CSV table of C-alpha atoms in Angstrom, one decimal:
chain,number,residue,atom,x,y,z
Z,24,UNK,CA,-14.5,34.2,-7.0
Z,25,UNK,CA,-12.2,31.5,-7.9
Z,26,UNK,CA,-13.5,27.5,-7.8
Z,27,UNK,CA,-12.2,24.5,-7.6
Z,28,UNK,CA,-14.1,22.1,-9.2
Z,29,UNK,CA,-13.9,18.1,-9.8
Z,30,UNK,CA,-14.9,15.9,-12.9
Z,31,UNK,CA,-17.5,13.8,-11.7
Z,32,UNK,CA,-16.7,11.5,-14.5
Z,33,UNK,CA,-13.0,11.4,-14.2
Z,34,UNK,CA,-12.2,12.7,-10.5
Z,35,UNK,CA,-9.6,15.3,-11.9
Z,36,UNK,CA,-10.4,18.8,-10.6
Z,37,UNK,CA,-10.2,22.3,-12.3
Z,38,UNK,CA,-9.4,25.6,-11.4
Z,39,UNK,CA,-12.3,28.1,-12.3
Z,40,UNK,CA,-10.8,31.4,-12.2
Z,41,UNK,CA,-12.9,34.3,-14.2
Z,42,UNK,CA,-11.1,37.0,-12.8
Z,43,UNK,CA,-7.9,35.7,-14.7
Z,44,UNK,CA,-9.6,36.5,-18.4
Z,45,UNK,CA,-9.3,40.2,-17.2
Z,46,UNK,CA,-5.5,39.4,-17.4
Z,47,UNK,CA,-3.2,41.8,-19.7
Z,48,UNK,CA,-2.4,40.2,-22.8
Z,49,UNK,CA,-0.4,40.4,-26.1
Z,50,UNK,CA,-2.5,40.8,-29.3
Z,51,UNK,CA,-4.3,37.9,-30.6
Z,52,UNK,CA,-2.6,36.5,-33.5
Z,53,UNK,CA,-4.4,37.6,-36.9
Z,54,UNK,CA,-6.6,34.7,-38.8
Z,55,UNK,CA,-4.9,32.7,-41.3
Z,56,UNK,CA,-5.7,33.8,-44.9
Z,57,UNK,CA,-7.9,31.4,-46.6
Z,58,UNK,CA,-6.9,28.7,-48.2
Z,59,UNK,CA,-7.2,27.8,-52.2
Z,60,UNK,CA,-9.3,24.8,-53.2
Z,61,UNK,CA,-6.3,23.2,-54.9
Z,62,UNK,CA,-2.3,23.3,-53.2
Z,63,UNK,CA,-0.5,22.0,-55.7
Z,64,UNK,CA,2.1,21.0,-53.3
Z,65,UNK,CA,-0.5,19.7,-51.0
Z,66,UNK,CA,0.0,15.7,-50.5
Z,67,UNK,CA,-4.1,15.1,-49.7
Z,68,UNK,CA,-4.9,17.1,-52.3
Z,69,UNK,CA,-6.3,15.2,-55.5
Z,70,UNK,CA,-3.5,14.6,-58.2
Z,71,UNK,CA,-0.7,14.2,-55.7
Z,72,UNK,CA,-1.3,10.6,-54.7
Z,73,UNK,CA,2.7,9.5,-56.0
Z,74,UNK,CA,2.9,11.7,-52.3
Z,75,UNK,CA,1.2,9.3,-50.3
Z,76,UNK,CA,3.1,6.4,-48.6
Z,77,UNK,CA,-0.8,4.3,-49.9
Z,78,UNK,CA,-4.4,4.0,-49.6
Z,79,UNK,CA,-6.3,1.9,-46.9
Z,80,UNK,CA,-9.4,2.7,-47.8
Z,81,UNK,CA,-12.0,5.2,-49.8
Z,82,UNK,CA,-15.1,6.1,-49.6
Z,83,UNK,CA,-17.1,7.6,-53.0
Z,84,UNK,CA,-18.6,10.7,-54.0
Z,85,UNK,CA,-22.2,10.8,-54.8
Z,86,UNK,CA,-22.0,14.0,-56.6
Z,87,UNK,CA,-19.2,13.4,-58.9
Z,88,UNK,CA,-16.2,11.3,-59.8
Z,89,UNK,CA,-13.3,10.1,-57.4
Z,90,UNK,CA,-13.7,9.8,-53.6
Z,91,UNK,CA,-15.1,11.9,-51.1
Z,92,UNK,CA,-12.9,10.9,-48.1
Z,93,UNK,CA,-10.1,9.1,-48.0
Z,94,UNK,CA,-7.7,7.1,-45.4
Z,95,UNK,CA,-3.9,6.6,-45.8
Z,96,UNK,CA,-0.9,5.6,-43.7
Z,97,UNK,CA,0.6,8.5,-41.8
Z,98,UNK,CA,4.1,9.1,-43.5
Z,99,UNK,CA,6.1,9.5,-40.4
Z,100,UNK,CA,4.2,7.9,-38.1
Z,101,UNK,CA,4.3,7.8,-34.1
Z,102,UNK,CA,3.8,3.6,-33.9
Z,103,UNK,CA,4.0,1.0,-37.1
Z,104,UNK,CA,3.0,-2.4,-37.2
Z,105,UNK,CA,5.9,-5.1,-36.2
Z,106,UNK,CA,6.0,-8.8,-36.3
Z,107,UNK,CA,5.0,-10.5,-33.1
Z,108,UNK,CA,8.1,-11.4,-31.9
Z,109,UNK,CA,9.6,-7.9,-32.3
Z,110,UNK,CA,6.6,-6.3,-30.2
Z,111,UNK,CA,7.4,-8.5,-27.2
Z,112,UNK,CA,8.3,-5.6,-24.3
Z,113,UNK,CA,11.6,-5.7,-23.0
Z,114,UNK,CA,12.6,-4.2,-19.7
Z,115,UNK,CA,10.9,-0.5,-19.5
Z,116,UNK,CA,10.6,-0.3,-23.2
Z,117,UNK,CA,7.9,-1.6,-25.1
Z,118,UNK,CA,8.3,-1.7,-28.7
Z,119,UNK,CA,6.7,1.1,-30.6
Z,120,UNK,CA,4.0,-1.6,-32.2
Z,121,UNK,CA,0.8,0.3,-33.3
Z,122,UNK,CA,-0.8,1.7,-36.3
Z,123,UNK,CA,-0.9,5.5,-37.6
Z,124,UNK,CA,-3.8,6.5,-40.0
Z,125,UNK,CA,-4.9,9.9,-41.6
Z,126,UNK,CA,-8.6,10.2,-42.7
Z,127,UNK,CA,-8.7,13.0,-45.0
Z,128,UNK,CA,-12.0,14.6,-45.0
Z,129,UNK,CA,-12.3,16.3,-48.4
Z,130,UNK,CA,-10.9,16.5,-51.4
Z,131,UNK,CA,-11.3,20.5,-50.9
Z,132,UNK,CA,-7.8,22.1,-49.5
Z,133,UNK,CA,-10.2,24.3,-48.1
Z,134,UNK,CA,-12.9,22.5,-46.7
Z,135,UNK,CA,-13.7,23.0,-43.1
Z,136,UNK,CA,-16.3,20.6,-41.1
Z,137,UNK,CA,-18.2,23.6,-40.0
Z,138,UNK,CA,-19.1,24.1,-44.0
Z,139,UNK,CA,-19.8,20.6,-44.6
Z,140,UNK,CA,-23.4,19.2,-45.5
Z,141,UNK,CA,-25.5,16.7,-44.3
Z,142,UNK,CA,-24.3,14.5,-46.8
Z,143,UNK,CA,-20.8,14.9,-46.4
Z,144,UNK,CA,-20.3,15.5,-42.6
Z,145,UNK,CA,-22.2,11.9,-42.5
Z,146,UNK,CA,-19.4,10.3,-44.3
Z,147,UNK,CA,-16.6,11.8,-42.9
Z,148,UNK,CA,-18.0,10.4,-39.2
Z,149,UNK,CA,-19.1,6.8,-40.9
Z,150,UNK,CA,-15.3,6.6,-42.1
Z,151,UNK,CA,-13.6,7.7,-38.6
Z,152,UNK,CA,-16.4,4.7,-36.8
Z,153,UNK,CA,-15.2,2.6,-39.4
Z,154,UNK,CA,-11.7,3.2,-39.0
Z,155,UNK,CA,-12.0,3.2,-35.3
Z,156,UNK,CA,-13.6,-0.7,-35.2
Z,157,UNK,CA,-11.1,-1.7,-37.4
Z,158,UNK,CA,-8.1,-0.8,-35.6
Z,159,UNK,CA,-9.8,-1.4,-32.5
Z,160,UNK,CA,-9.8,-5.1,-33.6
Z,161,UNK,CA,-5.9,-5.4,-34.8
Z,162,UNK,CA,-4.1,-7.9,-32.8
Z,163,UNK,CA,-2.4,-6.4,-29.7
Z,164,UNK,CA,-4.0,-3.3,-29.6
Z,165,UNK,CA,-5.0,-2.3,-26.7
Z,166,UNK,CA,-6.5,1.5,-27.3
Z,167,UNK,CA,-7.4,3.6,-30.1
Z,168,UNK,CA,-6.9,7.2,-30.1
Z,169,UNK,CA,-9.6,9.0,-32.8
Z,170,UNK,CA,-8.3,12.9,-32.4
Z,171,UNK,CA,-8.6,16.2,-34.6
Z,172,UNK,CA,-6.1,19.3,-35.2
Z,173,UNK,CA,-7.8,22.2,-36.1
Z,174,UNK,CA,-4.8,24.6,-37.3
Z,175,UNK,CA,-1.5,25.1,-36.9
Z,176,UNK,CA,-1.7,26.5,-33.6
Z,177,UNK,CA,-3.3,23.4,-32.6
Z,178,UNK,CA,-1.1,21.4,-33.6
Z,179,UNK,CA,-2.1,20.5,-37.3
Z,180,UNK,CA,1.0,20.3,-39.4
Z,181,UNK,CA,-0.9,20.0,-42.8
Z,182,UNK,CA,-4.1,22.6,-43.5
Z,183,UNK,CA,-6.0,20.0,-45.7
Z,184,UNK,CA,-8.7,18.9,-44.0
Z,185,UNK,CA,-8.2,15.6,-41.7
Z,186,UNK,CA,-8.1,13.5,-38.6
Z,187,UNK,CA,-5.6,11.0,-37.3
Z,188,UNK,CA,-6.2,7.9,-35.5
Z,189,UNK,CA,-3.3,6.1,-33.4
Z,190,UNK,CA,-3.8,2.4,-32.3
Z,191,UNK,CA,-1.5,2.1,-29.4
Z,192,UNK,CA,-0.5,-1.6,-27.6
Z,193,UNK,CA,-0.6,0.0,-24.2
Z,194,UNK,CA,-3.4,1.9,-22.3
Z,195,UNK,CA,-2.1,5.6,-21.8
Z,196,UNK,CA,-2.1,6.1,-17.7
Z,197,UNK,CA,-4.3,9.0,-17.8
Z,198,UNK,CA,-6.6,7.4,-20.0
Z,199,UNK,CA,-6.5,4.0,-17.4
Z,200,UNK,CA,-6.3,6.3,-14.0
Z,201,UNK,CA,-9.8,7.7,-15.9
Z,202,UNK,CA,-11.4,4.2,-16.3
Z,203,UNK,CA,-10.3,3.0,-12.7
Z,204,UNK,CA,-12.1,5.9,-11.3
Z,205,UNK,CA,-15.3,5.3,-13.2
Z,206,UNK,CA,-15.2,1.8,-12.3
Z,207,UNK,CA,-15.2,2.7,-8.7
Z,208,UNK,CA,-17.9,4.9,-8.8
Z,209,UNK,CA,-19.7,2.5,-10.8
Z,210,UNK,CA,-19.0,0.3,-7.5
Z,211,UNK,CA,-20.1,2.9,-5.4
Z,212,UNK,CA,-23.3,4.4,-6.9
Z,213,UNK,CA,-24.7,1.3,-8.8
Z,214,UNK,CA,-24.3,3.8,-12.2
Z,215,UNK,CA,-22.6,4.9,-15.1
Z,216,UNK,CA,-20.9,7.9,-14.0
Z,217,UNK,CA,-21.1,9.7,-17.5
Z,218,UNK,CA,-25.3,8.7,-17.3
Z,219,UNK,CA,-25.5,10.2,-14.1
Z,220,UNK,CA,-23.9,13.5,-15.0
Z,221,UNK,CA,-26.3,13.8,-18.3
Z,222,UNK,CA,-29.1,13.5,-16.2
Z,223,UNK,CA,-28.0,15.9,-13.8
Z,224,UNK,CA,-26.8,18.7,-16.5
Z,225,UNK,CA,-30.1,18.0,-18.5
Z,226,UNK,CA,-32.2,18.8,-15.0
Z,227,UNK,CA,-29.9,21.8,-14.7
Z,228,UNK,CA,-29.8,23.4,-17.9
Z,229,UNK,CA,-27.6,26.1,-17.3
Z,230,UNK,CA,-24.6,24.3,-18.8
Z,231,UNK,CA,-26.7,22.5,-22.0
Z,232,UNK,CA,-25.9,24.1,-25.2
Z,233,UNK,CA,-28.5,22.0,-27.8
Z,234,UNK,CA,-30.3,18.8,-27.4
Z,235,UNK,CA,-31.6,16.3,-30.2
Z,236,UNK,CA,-32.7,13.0,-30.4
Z,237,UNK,CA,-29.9,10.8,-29.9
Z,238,UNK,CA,-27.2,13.0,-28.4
Z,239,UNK,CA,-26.5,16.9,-26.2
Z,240,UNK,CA,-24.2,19.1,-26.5
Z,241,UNK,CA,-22.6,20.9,-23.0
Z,242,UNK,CA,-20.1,22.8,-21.4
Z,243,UNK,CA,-19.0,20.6,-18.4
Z,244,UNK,CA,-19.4,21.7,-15.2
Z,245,UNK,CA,-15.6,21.3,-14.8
Z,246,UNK,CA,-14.3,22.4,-18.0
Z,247,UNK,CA,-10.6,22.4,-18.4
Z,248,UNK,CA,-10.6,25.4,-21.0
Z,249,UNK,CA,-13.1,28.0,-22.2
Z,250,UNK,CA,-15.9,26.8,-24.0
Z,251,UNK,CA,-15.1,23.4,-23.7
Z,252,UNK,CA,-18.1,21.0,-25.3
Z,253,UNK,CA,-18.9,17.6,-25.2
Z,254,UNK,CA,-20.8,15.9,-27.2
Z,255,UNK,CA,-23.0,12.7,-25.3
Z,256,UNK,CA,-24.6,10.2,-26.0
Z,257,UNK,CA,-27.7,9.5,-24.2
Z,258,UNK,CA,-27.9,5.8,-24.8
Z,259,UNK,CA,-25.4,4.6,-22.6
Z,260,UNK,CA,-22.8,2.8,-24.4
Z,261,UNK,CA,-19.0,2.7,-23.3
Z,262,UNK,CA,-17.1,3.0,-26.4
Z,263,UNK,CA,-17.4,4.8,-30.1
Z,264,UNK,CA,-17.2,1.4,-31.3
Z,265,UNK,CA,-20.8,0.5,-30.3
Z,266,UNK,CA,-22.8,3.4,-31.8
Z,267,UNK,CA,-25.4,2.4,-34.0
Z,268,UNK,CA,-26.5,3.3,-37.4
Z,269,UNK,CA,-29.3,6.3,-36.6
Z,270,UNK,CA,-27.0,8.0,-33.9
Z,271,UNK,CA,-23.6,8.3,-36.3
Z,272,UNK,CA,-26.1,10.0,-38.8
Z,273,UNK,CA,-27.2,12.7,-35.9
Z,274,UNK,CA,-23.6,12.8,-35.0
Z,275,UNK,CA,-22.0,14.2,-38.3
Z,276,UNK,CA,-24.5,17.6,-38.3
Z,277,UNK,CA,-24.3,17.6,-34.6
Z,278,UNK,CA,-20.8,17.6,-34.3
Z,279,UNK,CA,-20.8,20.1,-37.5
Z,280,UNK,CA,-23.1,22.3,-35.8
Z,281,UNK,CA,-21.2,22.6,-32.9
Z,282,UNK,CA,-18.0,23.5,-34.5
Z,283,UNK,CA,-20.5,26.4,-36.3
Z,284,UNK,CA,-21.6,27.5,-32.9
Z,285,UNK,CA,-17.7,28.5,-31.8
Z,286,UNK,CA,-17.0,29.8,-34.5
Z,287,UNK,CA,-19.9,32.1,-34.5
Z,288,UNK,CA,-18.6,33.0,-30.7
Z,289,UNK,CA,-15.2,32.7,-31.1
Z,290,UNK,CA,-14.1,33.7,-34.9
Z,291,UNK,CA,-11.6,31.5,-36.4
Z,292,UNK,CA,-9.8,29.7,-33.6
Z,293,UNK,CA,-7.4,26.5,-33.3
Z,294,UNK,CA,-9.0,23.8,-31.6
Z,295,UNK,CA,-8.6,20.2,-31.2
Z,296,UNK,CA,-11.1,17.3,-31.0
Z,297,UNK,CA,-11.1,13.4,-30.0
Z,298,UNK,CA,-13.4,11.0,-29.1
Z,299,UNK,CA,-12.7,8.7,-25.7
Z,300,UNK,CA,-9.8,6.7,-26.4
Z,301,UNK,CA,-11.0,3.1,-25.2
Z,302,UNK,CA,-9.9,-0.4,-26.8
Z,303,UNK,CA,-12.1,-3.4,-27.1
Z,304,UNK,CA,-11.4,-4.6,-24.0
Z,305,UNK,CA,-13.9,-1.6,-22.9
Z,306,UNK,CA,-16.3,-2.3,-25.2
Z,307,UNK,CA,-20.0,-3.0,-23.1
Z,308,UNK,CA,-18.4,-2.1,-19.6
Z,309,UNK,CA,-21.5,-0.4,-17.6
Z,310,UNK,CA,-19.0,2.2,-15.9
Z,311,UNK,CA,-17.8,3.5,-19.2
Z,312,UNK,CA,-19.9,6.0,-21.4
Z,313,UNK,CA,-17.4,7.9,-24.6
Z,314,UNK,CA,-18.1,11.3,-25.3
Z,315,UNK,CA,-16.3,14.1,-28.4
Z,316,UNK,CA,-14.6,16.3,-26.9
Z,317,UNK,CA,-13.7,19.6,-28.1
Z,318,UNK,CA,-11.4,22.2,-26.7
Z,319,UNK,CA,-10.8,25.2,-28.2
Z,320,UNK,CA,-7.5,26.8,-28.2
Z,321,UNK,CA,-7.7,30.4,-26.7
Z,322,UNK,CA,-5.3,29.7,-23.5
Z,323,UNK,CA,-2.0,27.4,-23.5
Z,324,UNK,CA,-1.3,25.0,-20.6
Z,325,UNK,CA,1.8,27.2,-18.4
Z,326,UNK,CA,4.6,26.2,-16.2
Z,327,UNK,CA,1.7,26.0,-13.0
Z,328,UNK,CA,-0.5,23.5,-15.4
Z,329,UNK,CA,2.6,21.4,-16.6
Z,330,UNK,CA,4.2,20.5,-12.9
Z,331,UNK,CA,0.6,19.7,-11.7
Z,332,UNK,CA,-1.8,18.8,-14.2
Z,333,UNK,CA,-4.7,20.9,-12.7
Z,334,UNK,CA,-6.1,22.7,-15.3
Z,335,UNK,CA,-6.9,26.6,-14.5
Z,336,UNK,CA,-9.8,27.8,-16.7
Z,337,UNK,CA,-10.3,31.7,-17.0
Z,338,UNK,CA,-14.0,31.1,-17.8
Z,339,UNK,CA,-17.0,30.9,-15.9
Z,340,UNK,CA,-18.5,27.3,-17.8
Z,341,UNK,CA,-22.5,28.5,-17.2
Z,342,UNK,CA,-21.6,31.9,-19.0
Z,343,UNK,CA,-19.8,29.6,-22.1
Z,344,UNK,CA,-23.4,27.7,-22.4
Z,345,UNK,CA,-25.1,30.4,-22.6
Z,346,UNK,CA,-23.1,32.5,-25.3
Z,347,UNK,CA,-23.1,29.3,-27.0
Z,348,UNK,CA,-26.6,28.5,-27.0
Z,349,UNK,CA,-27.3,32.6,-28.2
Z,350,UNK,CA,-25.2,31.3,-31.2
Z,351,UNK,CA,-27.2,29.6,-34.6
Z,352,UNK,CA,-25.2,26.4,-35.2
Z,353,UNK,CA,-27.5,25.8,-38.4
Z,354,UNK,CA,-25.8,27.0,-42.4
């Protein structure tokens, strides 16, 4: 039987329909043949930097010569910086002021984080944090958008490794009708809305997928897609920005692991990944608590999803949890 559930840590509510995953369907698209090491017409890949509009920042390998990840400029970015005077809004449009970046995350064209180790994984999350608290201090920015395509299907237009981060001057209205809600629940229940849900999935179980020190892994209780996972914090903190030293080494294996979990369920699948988008105007608010999201790609958003922004998931969230948890996320 069909659901309708609600976020408890964002009010929007989800359809929970199993019986629709019965539904007649083409063929899956096959996998993707695998990629070389080297493309040489690959713009990330090492050799081709006369490609790249520049360099913002590297960070070295320990193993060998050269860098492990690096961070450029997006070449057609969505926002760029602009003088102060130019950023000024006028009437309903607000100049596109903002910054693009692209972390890539190896110097492997076929690297995937799910076959990253300890070592690497670590720095790939240290650079996104660090890129994250930088942006997130820029004048005029108000959020900072930290998100991951995972193939073409997903959205990715390049398949060498990497994440984007976009620093926008304006708070998206989803993101800001999300963070008005918390507040209010904050006002309500005297606590973070995020803590309160933790405590309630770690008393229930049935949607927890792995536990460790620092952080869990879950299918929510209203998951907008099949096999949705967050990965949360358990020290309450409201933004990415304000995670400390011990917890982004947990994250990078745990987020890793994660990613080896679906892909021991699901095969080789698009998926996308982002982290809270909050600005430093966030930053310490008790009602706020970020979590990674990750959403595979197995259905697309239809006409019904599009005119209402209710989400109907074809998967039962408990049963995702527990073919996840049946899965090894270790090498």
């Amino acid at each position: 039987m069909s659901e309708l559930r609600q976020d408890r840590t964002t009010g929007a509510r989800v359809i929970v329909a199993p019986e629709r995953g019965h539904r007649p369907r083409q063929p899956a698209a096959p996998a993707p043949s695998p990629a070389p090491g080297f493309d040489p017409a690959c713009p990330f890949c090492p050799g081709n930097e006369g490609e790249l509009p520049g360099i913002i920042a590297e960070a070295p390998s320990a193993a060998a010569p050269g860098w492990r990840v690096r961070v450029v400029p997006n070449k057609h970015p969505a926002l760029r910086p602009l003088p102060p005077e130019e950023a000024a809004p006028a009437d309903a449009t607000l100049p596109g002021h903002g910054f693009h970046e692209v972390v890539i995350e190896s110097p492997r064209h076929d690297a995937a984080l799910a076959d990253l180790s300890d070592g690497e994984i670590a720095t790939v999350l240290s650079v996104y944090h660090d890129r994250f608290v930088a942006l997130a201090g820029r004048p005029r920015i108000r959020a900072v958008v930290l998100f991951r395509n995972h193939g073409a299907a997903a959205g990715a237009s390049l398949a060498h490794p990497h994440a984007q981060l976009l620093a926008l001057p304006t708070m998206p209205p989803g993101v800001q009708s999300q963070i008005d809600w918390a507040e209010r629940r904050f006002r309500e229940r005297g606590n973070c809305p995020v803590c309160d849900e933790l405590a309630r999935e770690r008393d229930d179980a049935r949607r927890i997928v792995e536990e460790r020190r620092h952080f869990a892994a879950l299918v929510p209780f209203a998951a907008t897609c099949p096999f949705e996972t967050w990965l949360v914090p358990k020290r309450h903190q409201a933004s990415f920005a304000e995670i400390d030293a011990d917890e982004l080494a947990e994250l990078g294996p745990f987020l890793r692991d994660a990613l080896r979990r679906l892909r021991r369920v699901l095969g080789e699948v698009p998926y996308n990944f982002f982290v809270d988008p909050l600005g430093p105007a966030e930053t310490g608010q008790p009602h706020l608590h970020w979590r990674l999201r990750i959403l595979p790609g197995l259905v697309r958003p239809g006409g019904f999803e599009l005119a209402t922004g209710l989400a109907i998931n074809p998967s039962r969230p408990e049963e995702d949890a527990e073919a996840l948890r049946g899965a090894d996320g270790g090498s």
